[in-house]
XYZ file of C-alpha atoms in Angstrom:
260
model
C -43.029 -4.077 3.112
C -40.168 -1.986 4.502
C -37.638 -4.414 3.012
C -39.341 -4.181 -0.387
C -39.164 -0.394 -0.308
C -35.470 -0.500 0.601
C -34.718 -2.771 -2.342
C -36.720 -0.762 -4.884
C -34.670 1.043 -7.546
C -35.680 4.658 -8.092
C -37.153 5.648 -11.459
C -34.262 7.969 -12.353
C -31.763 5.157 -11.597
C -33.710 2.805 -13.893
C -33.567 5.381 -16.698
C -29.847 5.894 -16.093
C -29.281 2.118 -16.212
C -31.208 1.805 -19.479
C -29.147 4.571 -21.102
C -25.952 3.141 -19.586
C -26.723 -0.243 -21.153
C -27.325 1.347 -24.558
C -23.955 3.081 -24.335
C -22.240 -0.154 -23.297
C -23.697 -2.249 -26.137
C -23.167 0.425 -28.780
C -26.818 1.283 -29.362
C -25.728 4.781 -28.407
C -22.348 5.013 -30.127
C -19.383 7.231 -29.269
C -20.193 10.903 -29.973
C -23.870 10.040 -30.590
C -26.414 12.571 -29.392
C -28.887 11.372 -26.784
C -32.594 12.076 -27.236
C -33.624 15.474 -25.901
C -34.939 15.883 -22.378
C -38.421 16.320 -23.849
C -38.103 13.111 -25.882
C -36.810 11.156 -22.894
C -39.612 12.533 -20.741
C -42.161 11.249 -23.260
C -40.332 7.943 -23.817
C -40.192 7.017 -20.141
C -43.424 8.737 -19.082
C -41.825 10.674 -16.244
C -41.309 14.264 -15.153
C -38.466 16.217 -16.733
C -36.781 16.551 -13.325
C -36.501 12.748 -13.187
C -34.842 12.652 -16.610
C -32.430 15.389 -15.585
C -31.457 13.410 -12.493
C -30.660 10.372 -14.655
C -28.626 12.471 -17.096
C -26.724 14.131 -14.252
C -25.752 10.698 -12.935
C -24.321 9.704 -16.335
C -22.430 13.002 -16.566
C -20.924 12.325 -13.128
C -19.855 8.861 -14.293
C -18.102 10.365 -17.306
C -20.307 8.505 -19.801
C -21.944 11.534 -21.407
C -21.102 15.218 -21.783
C -23.424 18.228 -22.075
C -22.856 20.470 -25.090
C -25.091 23.489 -24.743
C -27.369 24.262 -26.440
C -27.423 21.024 -28.458
C -27.913 18.532 -25.620
C -26.034 15.476 -24.330
C -23.543 13.304 -26.227
C -21.835 9.974 -25.535
C -18.343 10.750 -24.398
C -15.388 9.607 -26.495
C -13.286 7.845 -23.903
C -9.744 7.065 -25.051
C -7.716 6.470 -21.892
C -4.033 7.239 -21.529
C -1.891 4.272 -20.535
C 0.154 5.549 -17.598
C 3.310 3.536 -16.856
C 5.051 4.495 -13.587
C 7.854 1.978 -14.233
C 9.220 4.071 -17.117
C 10.460 6.754 -14.707
C 14.182 6.214 -15.302
C 14.239 5.216 -18.968
C 16.249 7.404 -21.410
C 14.661 10.628 -22.541
C 13.523 10.977 -26.178
C 16.081 12.582 -28.461
C 13.657 15.122 -29.926
C 14.440 18.322 -27.994
C 10.960 19.843 -28.135
C 9.216 16.800 -26.686
C 9.594 15.228 -23.274
C 8.811 11.610 -22.449
C 5.087 12.242 -22.387
C 5.093 14.147 -25.655
C 7.086 11.465 -27.476
C 4.831 8.651 -26.271
C 1.540 10.146 -27.291
C 2.266 12.210 -30.372
C 3.151 8.860 -31.949
C -0.317 7.627 -30.972
C -1.925 10.136 -33.330
C -2.951 12.489 -30.549
C -1.930 16.117 -30.270
C 0.063 16.746 -27.051
C 0.682 20.049 -25.321
C 1.762 21.116 -21.849
C 2.081 24.214 -19.712
C 4.994 24.626 -17.277
C 5.229 26.976 -14.286
C 8.139 27.191 -11.839
C 8.055 28.717 -8.358
C 10.017 28.793 -5.110
C 7.621 27.667 -2.362
C 7.219 26.482 1.163
C 6.165 22.945 0.190
C 3.083 21.179 1.567
C 3.757 19.299 4.838
C 3.646 15.853 3.182
C 6.183 16.887 0.530
C 8.360 18.551 3.162
C 8.380 15.310 5.152
C 9.251 13.165 2.125
C 12.119 15.504 1.168
C 13.283 15.626 4.801
C 13.427 19.427 4.733
C 14.048 21.481 7.839
C 11.450 23.918 9.144
C 11.459 26.995 6.911
C 13.508 25.340 4.162
C 12.255 26.140 0.666
C 11.670 23.987 -2.388
C 11.359 24.566 -6.114
C 8.221 23.224 -7.781
C 7.731 22.657 -11.506
C 3.974 22.526 -12.088
C 2.798 21.043 -15.359
C -0.610 20.410 -16.883
C -0.433 17.929 -19.741
C -3.029 17.962 -22.509
C -4.050 15.535 -25.247
C -6.261 16.667 -28.125
C -7.004 19.906 -26.259
C -8.166 18.168 -23.048
C -6.157 18.375 -19.803
C -5.192 14.781 -19.038
C -3.055 14.963 -15.907
C -0.952 17.215 -13.729
C 2.691 16.661 -12.843
C 4.141 18.720 -9.964
C 7.829 18.066 -9.216
C 9.371 19.367 -5.977
C 13.134 19.739 -5.388
C 15.066 21.103 -2.378
C 16.100 24.624 -3.393
C 19.682 24.078 -2.226
C 20.109 21.240 -4.754
C 18.753 22.938 -7.874
C 19.407 26.662 -7.476
C 20.904 28.146 -10.681
C 20.131 24.972 -12.705
C 17.817 24.453 -15.701
C 15.222 23.121 -13.301
C 14.539 26.737 -12.259
C 13.411 27.706 -15.774
C 9.749 27.320 -16.892
C 10.642 25.439 -20.074
C 10.915 21.794 -21.053
C 14.258 20.125 -20.207
C 15.061 17.885 -23.202
C 17.381 15.522 -21.293
C 15.144 15.492 -18.220
C 15.326 16.823 -14.668
C 16.720 13.493 -13.446
C 19.782 13.951 -15.640
C 20.234 17.547 -14.454
C 20.216 16.329 -10.853
C 22.759 13.625 -11.694
C 25.063 16.151 -13.359
C 25.023 18.223 -10.169
C 25.937 15.274 -7.954
C 22.501 13.902 -7.068
C 21.891 10.757 -9.146
C 18.674 8.899 -8.356
C 19.110 5.142 -8.074
C 15.857 4.234 -6.340
C 12.291 5.500 -6.276
C 9.470 5.016 -3.799
C 6.035 4.967 -5.467
C 2.782 5.585 -3.623
C -0.644 5.474 -5.285
C -3.785 6.825 -3.638
C -7.318 6.875 -5.048
C -9.487 9.730 -3.794
C -11.747 12.591 -4.777
C -9.979 15.674 -6.185
C -9.259 18.919 -4.405
C -10.855 22.151 -5.707
C -7.497 23.133 -7.255
C -7.299 19.797 -9.084
C -10.866 20.162 -10.339
C -9.969 23.557 -11.795
C -6.639 22.572 -13.336
C -8.018 19.403 -14.924
C -11.523 20.692 -15.733
C -13.057 17.696 -13.967
C -16.752 16.860 -14.107
C -18.524 16.484 -10.738
C -17.953 13.106 -9.126
C -14.744 12.251 -11.023
C -12.228 10.437 -8.775
C -8.480 10.737 -9.276
C -5.446 8.560 -8.698
C -2.585 10.352 -6.980
C 0.825 8.879 -7.802
C 3.577 10.207 -5.535
C 7.143 9.300 -6.535
C 10.112 10.053 -4.266
C 13.557 9.826 -5.929
C 16.485 8.766 -3.754
C 20.263 9.103 -4.112
C 22.620 6.147 -3.381
C 22.960 7.283 0.251
C 19.178 7.491 0.651
C 18.933 11.284 0.371
C 15.556 12.268 -1.172
C 16.102 14.795 -3.955
C 12.769 14.916 -5.739
C 9.080 14.350 -5.025
C 6.686 14.182 -7.967
C 2.927 14.366 -7.482
C 0.966 13.134 -10.492
C -2.821 13.566 -10.508
C -4.587 11.202 -12.916
C -8.347 11.580 -13.516
C -10.032 8.191 -13.204
C -12.014 8.613 -16.422
C -8.885 9.299 -18.524
C -6.247 6.801 -17.403
C -5.319 3.143 -17.142
C -2.387 2.526 -14.776
C -0.170 -0.206 -16.228
C 2.601 -2.090 -14.414
C 4.886 -4.601 -16.099
C 6.602 -7.136 -13.848
C 9.067 -9.972 -14.355
C 7.877 -13.488 -13.634
C 8.174 -14.711 -10.059
C 9.352 -18.119 -8.823
C 6.586 -20.696 -8.541
C 6.748 -20.675 -4.729
C 5.765 -16.998 -4.706
C 2.444 -17.913 -6.346
C 1.416 -20.382 -3.623
């Protein structure tokens, strides 16, 4: 009997699964309004609190969104294809758009970004990656990138202050030719990059900056740029909400023996 109870699916989870299936098969189409809480209560013959628990689960999964006072709607999910391997490709020629803007304005989506610059004592993990001495300062360019009015990801780039002082990197505006090129012009070309990707739950600051729904995981892509002699000159921390991104890598074919 105990085993049967452990394997029993709760009523709210059954309702959530039924609605989830209808979203998956298109019965509830993108942007469609779900039945009201009262209608769902009558349809499933349960208490309203049970219906609310099922709806909350679907909100947490990013499948539906509440739009007060109208109710709940199927979320329009159009993920951004995020390509870490494009880090060192040439910048777009259009001065008012950076790499991100050029990629996604062409996709019929309206891009926008905010940029803030500050001199900071960097977080310990960034300090370690940049090999800074105790008390040494860094410059951070903090960006929130939007598509169609929705914040899609954050991009925080850290540089040792001694490398970028009095350069364009210190200004809170877009750099048409890119920060990598500015570093190269000042004697710090990046020839290698170390990429790290972590999947975790967001920090409170990330929730606020990206307007994340409860329960939304994020991918954290940390890229460290290195000069020919191995000196780290830049650390970029990209935060990618899991319900808005597909991470895409393109690789050359490997010899047959590597597939054994």
